[in-house]
């Protein structure tokens, strides 16, 4: 079954924006050593918090899986409609 989040991330406008942000973030870390150390601490904290949240939410997600499947299906149909009505979603940000 298709996943709406994966589909959104694969849209050229979204993927090119993410790539641009990643390049800027990496460039900033490389050119500012103090910023790099702050970012690394932040990244470790986010990873730890994410793992803890994932562990804590797993039982809830498992229980609500049927509802998530319905919501995902509806969201995919909505995305189909948006892609049809807004062709610019198929172009990278620079275009």
Tab-separated table of N, CA and C in Angstrom:
chain	number	residue	atom	x	y	z
A	1	UNK	N	0.839	-1.184	0.000
A	1	UNK	CA	0.000	0.000	0.000
A	1	UNK	C	0.883	1.246	0.000
A	2	UNK	N	0.492	2.224	-0.796
A	2	UNK	CA	1.296	3.441	-0.858
A	2	UNK	C	1.159	4.242	0.430
A	3	UNK	N	2.190	5.010	0.716
A	3	UNK	CA	2.261	5.793	1.935
A	3	UNK	C	2.279	7.262	1.544
A	4	UNK	N	1.337	8.031	2.088
A	4	UNK	CA	1.217	9.432	1.694
A	4	UNK	C	2.472	10.231	2.047
A	5	UNK	N	3.093	9.913	3.163
A	5	UNK	CA	4.298	10.651	3.544
A	5	UNK	C	5.423	10.409	2.543
A	6	UNK	N	5.605	9.156	2.140
A	6	UNK	CA	6.629	8.849	1.138
A	6	UNK	C	6.315	9.549	-0.184
A	7	UNK	N	5.053	9.573	-0.559
A	7	UNK	CA	4.678	10.241	-1.811
A	7	UNK	C	4.968	11.736	-1.748
A	8	UNK	N	4.664	12.359	-0.625
A	8	UNK	CA	4.921	13.799	-0.484
A	8	UNK	C	6.421	14.061	-0.548
A	9	UNK	N	7.208	13.235	0.126
A	9	UNK	CA	8.660	13.423	0.117
A	9	UNK	C	9.268	13.211	-1.264
A	10	UNK	N	8.596	12.453	-2.123
A	10	UNK	CA	9.089	12.207	-3.474
A	10	UNK	C	8.670	13.275	-4.475
A	11	UNK	N	7.764	14.163	-4.078
A	11	UNK	CA	7.395	15.259	-4.983
A	11	UNK	C	8.637	16.103	-5.247
A	12	UNK	N	8.900	16.428	-6.507
A	12	UNK	CA	10.101	17.218	-6.817
A	12	UNK	C	10.213	18.510	-6.013
A	13	UNK	N	9.116	19.208	-5.817
A	13	UNK	CA	9.175	20.471	-5.077
A	13	UNK	C	9.593	20.230	-3.625
A	14	UNK	N	9.155	19.141	-3.036
A	14	UNK	CA	9.500	18.833	-1.652
A	14	UNK	C	10.919	18.272	-1.562
A	15	UNK	N	11.238	17.309	-2.417
A	15	UNK	CA	12.571	16.696	-2.340
A	15	UNK	C	13.671	17.706	-2.642
A	16	UNK	N	13.448	18.600	-3.608
A	16	UNK	CA	14.481	19.603	-3.907
A	16	UNK	C	14.630	20.597	-2.755
A	17	UNK	N	13.529	20.926	-2.090
A	17	UNK	CA	13.596	21.813	-0.929
A	17	UNK	C	14.377	21.147	0.206
A	18	UNK	N	14.101	19.879	0.455
A	18	UNK	CA	14.830	19.137	1.503
A	18	UNK	C	16.316	19.047	1.188
A	19	UNK	N	16.647	18.794	-0.068
A	19	UNK	CA	18.050	18.714	-0.470
A	19	UNK	C	18.752	20.056	-0.271
A	20	UNK	N	18.090	21.134	-0.631
A	20	UNK	CA	18.664	22.472	-0.458
A	20	UNK	C	18.902	22.764	1.017
A	21	UNK	N	17.917	22.451	1.857
A	21	UNK	CA	18.070	22.683	3.291
A	21	UNK	C	19.199	21.836	3.874
A	22	UNK	N	19.314	20.592	3.426
A	22	UNK	CA	20.384	19.711	3.906
A	22	UNK	C	21.756	20.265	3.513
A	23	UNK	N	21.876	20.748	2.281
A	23	UNK	CA	23.157	21.329	1.837
A	23	UNK	C	23.506	22.560	2.665
A	24	UNK	N	22.526	23.421	2.911
A	24	UNK	CA	22.773	24.640	3.707
A	24	UNK	C	23.185	24.279	5.128
A	25	UNK	N	22.496	23.305	5.707
A	25	UNK	CA	22.800	22.871	7.072
A	25	UNK	C	24.225	22.321	7.141
A	26	UNK	N	24.568	21.443	6.204
A	26	UNK	CA	25.911	20.860	6.181
A	26	UNK	C	26.970	21.929	5.952
A	27	UNK	N	26.705	22.843	5.055
A	27	UNK	CA	27.638	23.921	4.759
A	27	UNK	C	27.867	24.798	5.992
A	28	UNK	N	26.805	25.097	6.709
A	28	UNK	CA	26.913	25.916	7.915
A	28	UNK	C	27.740	25.200	8.974
A	29	UNK	N	27.474	23.892	9.137
A	29	UNK	CA	28.251	23.130	10.123
A	29	UNK	C	29.727	23.085	9.761
A	30	UNK	N	30.032	22.939	8.475
A	30	UNK	CA	31.426	22.846	8.039
A	30	UNK	C	32.170	24.170	8.200
A	31	UNK	N	31.488	25.271	8.006
A	31	UNK	CA	32.180	26.559	8.026
A	31	UNK	C	32.198	27.229	9.402
A	32	UNK	N	31.435	26.721	10.356
A	32	UNK	CA	31.389	27.316	11.695
A	32	UNK	C	31.575	26.220	12.752
A	33	UNK	N	32.802	26.013	13.240
A	33	UNK	CA	33.071	24.925	14.192
A	33	UNK	C	32.208	24.968	15.450
A	34	UNK	N	31.970	26.151	15.985
A	34	UNK	CA	31.144	26.250	17.189
A	34	UNK	C	29.716	25.807	16.877
A	35	UNK	N	29.205	26.242	15.733
A	35	UNK	CA	27.863	25.852	15.315
A	35	UNK	C	27.800	24.338	15.106
A	36	UNK	N	28.873	23.753	14.577
A	36	UNK	CA	28.918	22.303	14.348
A	36	UNK	C	28.776	21.543	15.663
A	37	UNK	N	29.472	22.000	16.701
A	37	UNK	CA	29.384	21.286	17.977
A	37	UNK	C	27.988	21.430	18.588
A	38	UNK	N	27.391	22.595	18.463
A	38	UNK	CA	26.023	22.796	18.963
A	38	UNK	C	25.051	21.910	18.189
A	39	UNK	N	25.207	21.862	16.871
A	39	UNK	CA	24.327	21.039	16.031
A	39	UNK	C	24.458	19.560	16.372
A	40	UNK	N	25.681	19.100	16.635
A	40	UNK	CA	25.892	17.694	16.966
A	40	UNK	C	25.199	17.321	18.273
A	41	UNK	N	25.265	18.197	19.259
A	41	UNK	CA	24.572	17.947	20.531
A	41	UNK	C	23.067	17.901	20.284
A	42	UNK	N	22.569	18.840	19.511
A	42	UNK	CA	21.151	18.893	19.186
A	42	UNK	C	20.729	17.619	18.445
A	43	UNK	N	21.528	17.198	17.469
A	43	UNK	CA	21.202	16.000	16.686
A	43	UNK	C	21.117	14.764	17.571
A	44	UNK	N	22.068	14.615	18.495
A	44	UNK	CA	22.033	13.457	19.408
A	44	UNK	C	20.779	13.504	20.282
A	45	UNK	N	20.423	14.682	20.746
A	45	UNK	CA	19.217	14.831	21.565
A	45	UNK	C	17.957	14.477	20.789
A	46	UNK	N	17.885	14.926	19.554
A	46	UNK	CA	16.720	14.625	18.721
A	46	UNK	C	16.640	13.128	18.442
A	47	UNK	N	17.780	12.500	18.174
A	47	UNK	CA	17.784	11.051	17.932
A	47	UNK	C	17.300	10.288	19.163
A	48	UNK	N	17.780	10.678	20.312
A	48	UNK	CA	17.359	10.010	21.550
A	48	UNK	C	15.885	10.219	21.828
A	49	UNK	N	15.415	11.436	21.661
A	49	UNK	CA	14.001	11.731	21.891
A	49	UNK	C	13.130	10.982	20.884
A	50	UNK	N	13.594	10.909	19.640
A	50	UNK	CA	12.842	10.196	18.616
A	50	UNK	C	12.726	8.715	18.926
A	51	UNK	N	13.828	8.114	19.360
A	51	UNK	CA	13.808	6.690	19.713
A	51	UNK	C	12.879	6.437	20.894
A	52	UNK	N	12.924	7.312	21.880
A	52	UNK	CA	12.053	7.169	23.047
A	52	UNK	C	10.587	7.332	22.646
A	53	UNK	N	10.291	8.311	21.809
A	53	UNK	CA	8.915	8.526	21.357
A	53	UNK	C	8.418	7.330	20.552
A	54	UNK	N	9.260	6.813	19.688
A	54	UNK	CA	8.890	5.652	18.886
A	54	UNK	C	8.577	4.454	19.776
A	55	UNK	N	9.412	4.215	20.761
A	55	UNK	CA	9.202	3.111	21.691
A	55	UNK	C	7.889	3.297	22.456
A	56	UNK	N	7.615	4.504	22.914
A	56	UNK	CA	6.411	4.774	23.699
A	56	UNK	C	5.129	4.738	22.871
A	57	UNK	N	5.218	5.114	21.606
A	57	UNK	CA	4.028	5.187	20.753
A	57	UNK	C	3.701	3.872	20.063
A	58	UNK	N	4.629	2.944	20.043
A	58	UNK	CA	4.442	1.698	19.284
A	58	UNK	C	3.143	0.967	19.636
A	59	UNK	N	2.791	0.795	20.914
A	59	UNK	CA	1.523	0.108	21.220
A	59	UNK	C	0.295	0.867	20.705
A	60	UNK	N	0.338	2.176	20.785
A	60	UNK	CA	-0.783	2.993	20.311
A	60	UNK	C	-0.911	2.887	18.790
A	61	UNK	N	0.214	2.971	18.109
A	61	UNK	CA	0.217	2.877	16.648
A	61	UNK	C	-0.319	1.512	16.219
A	62	UNK	N	0.108	0.468	16.879
A	62	UNK	CA	-0.348	-0.879	16.537
A	62	UNK	C	-1.863	-0.990	16.718
A	63	UNK	N	-2.374	-0.411	17.782
A	63	UNK	CA	-3.815	-0.485	18.062
A	63	UNK	C	-4.629	0.339	17.065
A	64	UNK	N	-4.086	1.457	16.619
A	64	UNK	CA	-4.823	2.350	15.698
A	64	UNK	C	-4.476	2.108	14.236
A	65	UNK	N	-3.788	1.037	13.943
A	65	UNK	CA	-3.354	0.773	12.568
A	65	UNK	C	-4.491	0.796	11.548
A	66	UNK	N	-5.663	0.213	11.835
A	66	UNK	CA	-6.749	0.288	10.837
A	66	UNK	C	-7.185	1.728	10.537
A	67	UNK	N	-7.246	2.549	11.565
A	67	UNK	CA	-7.632	3.947	11.357
A	67	UNK	C	-6.563	4.694	10.560
A	68	UNK	N	-5.287	4.397	10.840
A	68	UNK	CA	-4.206	5.023	10.080
A	68	UNK	C	-4.272	4.622	8.611
A	69	UNK	N	-4.633	3.376	8.350
A	69	UNK	CA	-4.730	2.911	6.958
A	69	UNK	C	-5.820	3.673	6.211
A	70	UNK	N	-6.947	3.898	6.867
A	70	UNK	CA	-8.036	4.660	6.239
A	70	UNK	C	-7.603	6.108	6.014
A	71	UNK	N	-6.979	6.714	7.012
A	71	UNK	CA	-6.513	8.092	6.882
A	71	UNK	C	-5.473	8.211	5.771
A	72	UNK	N	-4.577	7.239	5.675
A	72	UNK	CA	-3.560	7.250	4.632
A	72	UNK	C	-4.207	7.172	3.259
A	73	UNK	N	-5.197	6.308	3.115
A	73	UNK	CA	-5.894	6.164	1.834
A	73	UNK	C	-6.580	7.467	1.433
A	74	UNK	N	-7.248	8.097	2.377
A	74	UNK	CA	-7.906	9.380	2.092
A	74	UNK	C	-6.878	10.454	1.735
A	75	UNK	N	-5.776	10.471	2.457
A	75	UNK	CA	-4.732	11.459	2.181
A	75	UNK	C	-4.118	11.235	0.798
A	76	UNK	N	-3.936	9.980	0.404
A	76	UNK	CA	-3.397	9.687	-0.929
A	76	UNK	C	-4.345	10.183	-2.021
A	77	UNK	N	-5.638	9.985	-1.799
A	77	UNK	CA	-6.602	10.491	-2.787
A	77	UNK	C	-6.570	12.013	-2.850
A	78	UNK	N	-6.440	12.647	-1.701
A	78	UNK	CA	-6.321	14.104	-1.679
A	78	UNK	C	-5.066	14.571	-2.385
A	79	UNK	N	-3.978	13.843	-2.205
A	79	UNK	CA	-2.730	14.182	-2.877
A	79	UNK	C	-2.856	14.000	-4.384
A	80	UNK	N	-3.553	12.952	-4.806
A	80	UNK	CA	-3.819	12.767	-6.242
A	80	UNK	C	-4.508	14.005	-6.806
A	81	UNK	N	-5.493	14.491	-6.082
A	81	UNK	CA	-6.247	15.673	-6.519
A	81	UNK	C	-5.341	16.900	-6.575
A	82	UNK	N	-4.514	17.096	-5.545
A	82	UNK	CA	-3.598	18.242	-5.531
A	82	UNK	C	-2.602	18.185	-6.687
A	83	UNK	N	-2.052	16.998	-6.941
A	83	UNK	CA	-1.093	16.849	-8.041
A	83	UNK	C	-1.735	17.163	-9.384
A	84	UNK	N	-2.997	16.830	-9.503
A	84	UNK	CA	-3.719	17.114	-10.743
A	84	UNK	C	-3.987	18.614	-10.901
A	85	UNK	N	-4.342	19.273	-9.816
A	85	UNK	CA	-4.726	20.688	-9.866
A	85	UNK	C	-3.544	21.648	-9.791
A	86	UNK	N	-2.409	21.188	-9.235
A	86	UNK	CA	-1.255	22.078	-9.056
A	86	UNK	C	-0.033	21.445	-9.725
A	87	UNK	N	0.137	21.628	-11.022
A	87	UNK	CA	1.258	21.021	-11.736
A	87	UNK	C	2.625	21.449	-11.213
A	88	UNK	N	2.715	22.604	-10.566
A	88	UNK	CA	4.000	23.099	-10.063
A	88	UNK	C	4.602	22.157	-9.018
A	89	UNK	N	3.795	21.285	-8.425
A	89	UNK	CA	4.329	20.329	-7.462
A	89	UNK	C	5.301	19.350	-8.102
A	90	UNK	N	5.245	19.224	-9.412
A	90	UNK	CA	6.100	18.279	-10.138
A	90	UNK	C	7.426	18.889	-10.579
A	91	UNK	N	7.670	20.144	-10.191
A	91	UNK	CA	8.915	20.818	-10.579
A	91	UNK	C	9.767	21.115	-9.356
A	92	UNK	N	11.077	21.047	-9.509
A	92	UNK	CA	11.960	21.437	-8.390
A	92	UNK	C	11.764	22.920	-8.051
A	93	UNK	N	12.172	23.290	-6.875
A	93	UNK	CA	11.972	24.660	-6.387
A	93	UNK	C	12.586	25.698	-7.347
A	94	UNK	N	13.762	25.396	-7.891
A	94	UNK	CA	14.433	26.387	-8.732
A	94	UNK	C	13.710	26.645	-10.049
A	95	UNK	N	12.738	25.834	-10.397
A	95	UNK	CA	11.967	26.072	-11.617
A	95	UNK	C	10.631	26.661	-11.277
